[in-house]
Coordinates of C-alpha atoms in Angstrom, one line a residue:
M1 CA 5.6 6.9 -16.2
K2 CA 5.9 3.3 -15.4
R3 CA 2.6 2.4 -13.8
V4 CA 1.5 -0.1 -11.3
P5 CA -2.0 -1.3 -12.2
K6 CA -4.7 0.6 -10.2
Q7 CA -6.1 -2.5 -8.7
D8 CA -2.8 -3.9 -7.6
I9 CA -1.2 -3.7 -4.2
M10 CA 2.1 -1.7 -4.4
R11 CA 5.1 -3.5 -3.0
F12 CA 7.5 -1.4 -1.0
G13 CA 11.0 -1.9 0.2
I14 CA 12.5 0.3 2.9
V15 CA 16.3 0.8 3.0
G16 CA 17.4 1.8 6.4
C17 CA 15.3 0.9 9.5
G18 CA 16.4 3.7 11.9
R19 CA 14.5 6.5 13.6
I20 CA 12.8 8.2 10.5
A21 CA 11.9 4.8 8.9
Q22 CA 9.5 4.1 11.8
S23 CA 7.2 7.0 10.7
H24 CA 7.2 5.7 7.1
L25 CA 6.5 2.2 8.3
T26 CA 3.6 3.2 10.5
A27 CA 2.1 5.2 7.7
L28 CA 2.6 2.5 5.2
A29 CA 0.9 -0.1 7.4
S30 CA -2.2 2.1 7.4
I31 CA -2.6 2.2 3.6
P32 CA -4.6 -0.8 2.2
E33 CA -3.1 -0.6 -1.3
A34 CA 0.5 -0.7 0.0
K35 CA 2.5 -3.6 1.4
L36 CA 6.0 -3.7 2.8
T37 CA 7.7 -6.7 1.2
V38 CA 11.4 -5.9 1.8
A39 CA 13.5 -4.3 4.6
V40 CA 17.1 -3.6 4.1
E41 CA 19.2 -3.1 7.2
S42 CA 22.8 -3.9 8.1
R43 CA 22.1 -3.9 11.9
K44 CA 20.8 -7.3 12.8
A45 CA 18.4 -6.4 15.6
A46 CA 16.9 -3.4 13.9
G47 CA 16.3 -5.3 10.7
E48 CA 14.8 -8.3 12.4
A49 CA 12.4 -6.2 14.4
V50 CA 11.0 -4.6 11.3
A51 CA 10.9 -7.9 9.4
E52 CA 9.0 -9.6 12.2
E53 CA 6.5 -6.8 12.7
H54 CA 5.7 -6.4 9.0
A55 CA 6.1 -10.0 7.9
C56 CA 8.5 -9.0 5.1
R57 CA 11.8 -10.3 3.7
L58 CA 15.0 -9.0 5.3
F59 CA 18.3 -8.2 3.4
T60 CA 21.5 -6.7 4.6
D61 CA 22.4 -5.3 1.1
Y62 CA 20.1 -3.3 -1.1
R63 CA 22.1 -4.5 -4.1
S64 CA 20.9 -8.1 -3.8
P65 CA 19.2 -9.0 -7.1
E66 CA 16.2 -10.5 -5.2
V67 CA 15.4 -7.1 -3.7
T68 CA 14.4 -5.4 -7.0
D69 CA 12.3 -8.5 -7.9
L70 CA 10.2 -8.1 -4.8
I71 CA 9.3 -4.4 -4.9
D72 CA 7.7 -1.7 -7.1
A73 CA 9.0 1.2 -5.0
A74 CA 11.7 1.9 -2.5
I75 CA 11.7 4.3 0.5
I76 CA 15.3 5.4 1.3
C77 CA 15.9 6.2 4.9
T78 CA 19.7 6.0 5.1
P79 CA 22.1 8.9 5.9
P80 CA 22.3 11.5 3.1
N81 CA 25.8 10.5 1.9
L82 CA 24.3 7.3 0.6
H83 CA 21.2 8.7 -1.1
R84 CA 22.7 9.3 -4.6
E85 CA 24.1 5.8 -4.8
I86 CA 21.1 3.9 -3.5
A87 CA 18.4 6.0 -5.4
G88 CA 20.4 5.6 -8.6
H89 CA 20.6 1.9 -8.1
F90 CA 16.9 1.5 -7.9
L91 CA 16.0 4.0 -10.7
E92 CA 18.4 2.1 -13.0
R93 CA 16.4 -1.0 -12.3
G94 CA 13.0 0.4 -12.9
I95 CA 12.0 1.0 -9.3
H96 CA 10.1 4.2 -8.2
V97 CA 11.9 6.0 -5.4
M98 CA 10.9 8.1 -2.4
C99 CA 14.0 9.4 -0.7
E100 CA 14.2 11.1 2.7
K101 CA 15.4 14.7 2.8
P102 CA 17.8 16.0 1.7
L103 CA 17.5 14.3 -1.7
T104 CA 21.3 14.4 -2.0
V105 CA 24.2 16.3 -0.3
R106 CA 25.3 18.0 -3.6
S107 CA 23.2 19.6 -6.3
V108 CA 25.2 17.8 -9.1
E109 CA 24.1 14.5 -7.6
A110 CA 20.5 15.7 -7.4
R111 CA 20.5 16.7 -11.1
E112 CA 21.8 13.3 -12.0
L113 CA 18.9 11.6 -10.2
V114 CA 16.3 13.9 -11.7
A115 CA 17.7 13.2 -15.2
L116 CA 17.8 9.5 -14.5
S117 CA 14.2 9.4 -13.2
A118 CA 13.0 11.2 -16.4
E119 CA 15.0 8.9 -18.6
K120 CA 13.6 5.8 -17.0
D121 CA 10.1 7.3 -16.7
L122 CA 9.9 6.7 -13.0
L123 CA 8.7 8.8 -10.0
L124 CA 11.4 10.3 -7.9
M125 CA 10.1 12.1 -4.8
M126 CA 11.8 13.7 -1.8
A127 CA 10.0 13.1 1.4
S128 CA 8.7 16.5 2.4
K129 CA 6.0 16.0 5.1
F130 CA 5.1 19.7 5.6
R131 CA 3.6 19.9 2.1
Y132 CA 1.0 17.4 3.3
V133 CA 0.1 19.3 6.6
D134 CA -3.4 20.7 6.4
D135 CA -2.5 24.0 7.9
I136 CA 0.3 24.6 5.3
I137 CA -1.9 23.6 2.4
K138 CA -4.6 26.0 3.7
A139 CA -2.1 28.8 4.3
K140 CA -1.0 28.5 0.7
A141 CA -4.6 28.8 -0.5
I142 CA -5.3 31.8 1.8
A143 CA -2.2 33.6 0.6
E144 CA -3.0 32.9 -3.0
S145 CA -6.6 34.2 -2.6
G146 CA -5.3 37.7 -2.1
I147 CA -7.0 38.5 1.2
L148 CA -3.7 39.2 2.8
G149 CA -2.7 41.5 0.0
Q150 CA 0.8 41.1 -1.4
I151 CA 3.0 38.9 0.7
V152 CA 5.9 41.1 1.7
L153 CA 7.7 39.3 4.5
Y154 CA 8.1 35.7 5.6
E155 CA 9.5 34.0 8.7
N156 CA 10.1 30.4 9.6
T157 CA 11.5 29.0 12.9
F158 CA 12.7 25.5 13.6
C159 CA 14.6 25.9 16.8
S160 CA 14.4 23.1 19.4
K161 CA 17.1 22.0 21.8
V162 CA 18.4 18.5 20.9
N163 CA 21.6 16.9 22.0
M164 CA 23.2 15.8 18.7
T165 CA 26.4 14.3 20.2
G166 CA 27.1 11.0 18.7
R167 CA 24.4 11.1 16.0
W168 CA 25.3 10.8 12.4
N169 CA 23.3 14.0 11.6
A170 CA 26.3 15.9 13.2
E171 CA 29.0 14.0 11.2
K172 CA 29.8 16.1 8.1
E173 CA 31.0 13.2 6.0
V174 CA 27.8 11.3 6.6
S175 CA 25.2 14.1 6.7
G176 CA 26.7 16.7 4.5
G177 CA 26.5 19.4 7.2
G178 CA 24.5 20.3 10.3
V179 CA 21.2 21.8 11.1
L180 CA 21.2 23.8 7.8
I181 CA 21.0 20.7 5.6
D182 CA 18.9 18.7 8.2
N183 CA 16.1 21.0 9.3
G184 CA 16.9 23.5 6.5
S185 CA 15.8 21.1 3.8
H186 CA 12.3 21.2 5.2
A187 CA 12.4 24.9 5.8
V188 CA 13.5 25.7 2.3
D189 CA 10.8 23.5 0.7
I190 CA 8.0 25.1 2.8
A191 CA 9.2 28.5 1.7
R192 CA 9.3 27.5 -1.9
Y193 CA 5.9 25.8 -1.7
L194 CA 4.3 29.0 -0.2
L195 CA 6.2 31.7 -2.0
G196 CA 7.7 30.3 -5.2
P197 CA 11.3 30.1 -6.3
I198 CA 14.1 31.4 -4.1
V199 CA 16.7 33.3 -6.1
D200 CA 19.1 34.9 -3.6
V201 CA 20.4 33.7 -0.2
Q202 CA 22.5 34.9 2.7
A203 CA 23.3 32.6 5.6
Q204 CA 25.2 33.0 8.9
S205 CA 26.2 30.3 11.3
G206 CA 25.8 31.1 15.0
L207 CA 28.0 30.3 18.0
S208 CA 28.6 26.5 18.5
A209 CA 26.9 25.6 21.7
Q210 CA 27.4 21.8 21.4
G211 CA 31.0 21.7 20.2
L212 CA 30.0 19.8 17.0
E213 CA 32.0 19.6 13.8
V214 CA 28.9 21.0 12.0
E215 CA 26.8 24.1 12.5
D216 CA 24.1 23.8 15.2
T217 CA 22.5 27.3 14.8
V218 CA 21.9 29.1 11.5
R219 CA 20.0 32.1 10.2
V220 CA 19.1 32.1 6.5
Q221 CA 17.8 35.2 4.7
F222 CA 16.4 35.0 1.2
M223 CA 14.7 36.8 -1.6
T224 CA 12.1 35.1 -3.9
A225 CA 11.6 35.6 -7.6
G226 CA 8.5 37.6 -6.7
G227 CA 10.4 39.9 -4.3
V228 CA 9.3 38.5 -1.0
I229 CA 11.9 38.8 1.8
G230 CA 12.3 35.8 4.0
M231 CA 14.1 34.7 7.1
I232 CA 14.6 31.2 8.5
D233 CA 16.0 30.4 11.9
L234 CA 17.3 26.9 12.6
S235 CA 18.9 25.5 15.7
W236 CA 19.5 22.3 17.6
S237 CA 20.9 24.3 20.5
I238 CA 18.3 26.9 21.5
N239 CA 14.5 27.0 22.0
K240 CA 12.6 29.9 20.5
E241 CA 9.4 29.7 22.5
S242 CA 6.6 30.2 20.0
Q243 CA 3.3 28.5 19.2
T244 CA 3.9 29.3 15.5
Y245 CA 6.5 28.1 13.1
V246 CA 5.6 30.0 9.8
R247 CA 4.5 33.6 9.7
L248 CA 3.3 35.5 6.5
F249 CA 3.1 39.3 6.6
G250 CA 1.1 40.8 3.8
S251 CA 0.2 44.3 2.8
E252 CA -3.3 43.7 4.0
G253 CA -3.0 41.1 6.7
T254 CA -1.0 38.5 8.7
L255 CA -1.1 34.7 8.8
L256 CA 0.4 32.5 11.5
V257 CA 0.9 28.7 11.1
G258 CA 1.1 27.0 14.4
W259 CA 1.8 23.6 15.9
S260 CA -1.6 23.3 17.4
G261 CA -3.7 25.4 15.0
S262 CA -3.3 28.4 12.7
K263 CA -5.0 31.8 12.2
Y264 CA -5.0 34.9 10.0
R265 CA -6.2 38.5 10.4
Q266 CA -6.9 41.2 7.9
D267 CA -5.8 44.7 8.5
G268 CA -8.4 46.8 10.2
S269 CA -10.0 43.9 12.0
S270 CA -9.3 42.9 15.6
K271 CA -10.6 39.4 14.9
W272 CA -8.3 36.5 14.2
V273 CA -9.8 33.8 11.9
P274 CA -8.7 30.3 13.0
F275 CA -8.1 27.5 10.5
G276 CA -6.5 24.1 10.5
T277 CA -5.9 21.7 13.4
G278 CA -2.2 21.9 13.7
Y279 CA 0.7 19.6 12.9
D280 CA -0.1 15.9 12.7
K281 CA 3.1 14.0 11.8
L282 CA 1.5 10.6 11.1
K283 CA -1.3 12.1 9.0
A284 CA 1.3 14.0 6.9
F285 CA 3.4 10.9 6.3
R286 CA 0.3 8.9 5.3
R287 CA -0.8 11.6 2.9
Q288 CA 2.7 11.8 1.4
L289 CA 2.7 8.0 0.7
E290 CA -0.9 8.1 -0.6
N291 CA 0.2 10.9 -3.1
F292 CA 3.2 8.9 -4.1
I293 CA 1.2 5.8 -4.8
S294 CA -1.6 7.7 -6.6
S295 CA 0.9 9.5 -8.7
I296 CA 2.4 6.2 -9.8
K297 CA -1.0 4.8 -10.5
G298 CA -2.0 7.9 -12.6
R299 CA -4.7 9.2 -10.3
E300 CA -2.9 12.3 -9.1
M301 CA 0.1 14.6 -9.8
P302 CA 2.9 14.6 -7.3
I303 CA 2.6 17.4 -4.7
I304 CA 6.4 17.7 -4.7
S305 CA 8.2 17.0 -8.0
A306 CA 11.7 15.8 -8.6
E307 CA 12.5 19.4 -9.7
D308 CA 11.3 20.7 -6.4
A309 CA 13.6 18.3 -4.6
L310 CA 16.5 19.5 -6.8
A311 CA 15.7 23.2 -6.0
S312 CA 15.7 22.5 -2.3
V313 CA 19.2 21.0 -2.6
E314 CA 20.4 23.9 -4.6
V315 CA 19.1 26.5 -2.1
V316 CA 20.7 24.7 0.9
E317 CA 24.0 24.3 -1.1
T318 CA 23.9 28.1 -1.9
A319 CA 23.3 28.9 1.8
Y320 CA 26.4 27.0 2.7
D321 CA 28.3 28.9 0.0
S322 CA 26.9 32.2 1.4
A323 CA 27.9 31.3 5.0
G324 CA 31.5 30.7 3.7
R325 CA 31.6 34.0 1.8
N326 CA 29.6 36.0 4.4
N327 CA 27.7 37.6 1.6
W328 CA 24.5 37.3 -0.5
V329 CA 24.8 34.6 -3.2
R330 CA 22.5 33.9 -6.2
V331 CA 21.0 30.4 -6.1
G332 CA 23.0 28.1 -8.3
A333 CA 25.9 30.5 -8.9
G334 CA 28.4 28.3 -7.2
A335 CA 27.1 24.9 -8.5

C-alpha cells in the first residue's frame, strides 16, 4: 500500500461539507497526526464556513488539479450517486479514500472501486462508525468466546421518526433508495461484523407514512453462512421504543447492545452482566479515522476492508431485489 511516512502529518481533503461532514471534521480536528488542508463544496456559505474554521483551502470542484497536490487522503461526504465518480477520481490519482456509506448505489460500481484500489495499492474504506463502538466490539468478543453458546437468532432495530421531506436522502435518483440503503447500510455491516457473511435475504417495505418516493419503513430478514437467522427493522416514520438496538440470542444466553450501555446473561442465571458505556458518536468517528490513518501508515489493519464495503452494498442491493420479488433471494444472484 502507498504509505505516508509514520512521522508525517496526513493531509486530508473533505468533499462535501454538509451534515455528516461535520462529524468527520470534528473528529479530524482532534487527531494530532491529521490536518484538513482542502474542503470541496459548491455551496458558498457552507464551504467558506469550513475553510475559515479549519484554515484550509476551499475549492468548488474536486477535479481541480491543485486538490490532489494538497492531500494524501480524501473523505467523501456527498450524496451516494456521486460516490463512484469521486472515489474513482481520487484513487486514479494516488489518493487514499474514506467514503461515507453506502460505498456506492450499485454493486457493479463498488466492485470497480475495490478493483481500482487494489490495482493502485491504496486504502479504500467505507465509513462504518458502529464497528468502532466499544459495545459492538465487546459484543463480538463475548459472542465469539462461546459463553452464549451458538448464536441462533439476531435482531437489530434502527427505527426513529424523522421528517425526510425535502432531503436528498429521500430522492431516489440521488440516494439510490430510502431508509433501506441509508440506515440499512449500517445495519447490514453490523450484522456481518458480528455474525459473518449474509447469504440469503428477504425484505418487505411497509406502508408509506410520509408519502415519499422511496421506502420509509422496511423489515429485512436474512440467513448467514453459519445458519444464524436475523431480522432488521428500519424506519424513518415510526419509533420502536427500546433502550437496545442489537440483540443476540444464543443457545446458552442472551446479549443486548444498548444506546446507554449493554449487558448479557447466561441461561440459568438471573444476573445480567453489564458491559460497555453505550454509543459515543464522536468517539466512534475518531477511532474510525485513527484506524484509517494507522492502516495507511502500516501500524494496523483496517477494521473494515474494501471487500466488507462491497459486501454491504451487495446485501442491500439484494434486499431491494427481494422486496421487488416478494421472495427470498440469494445475495449476489441478481447482480
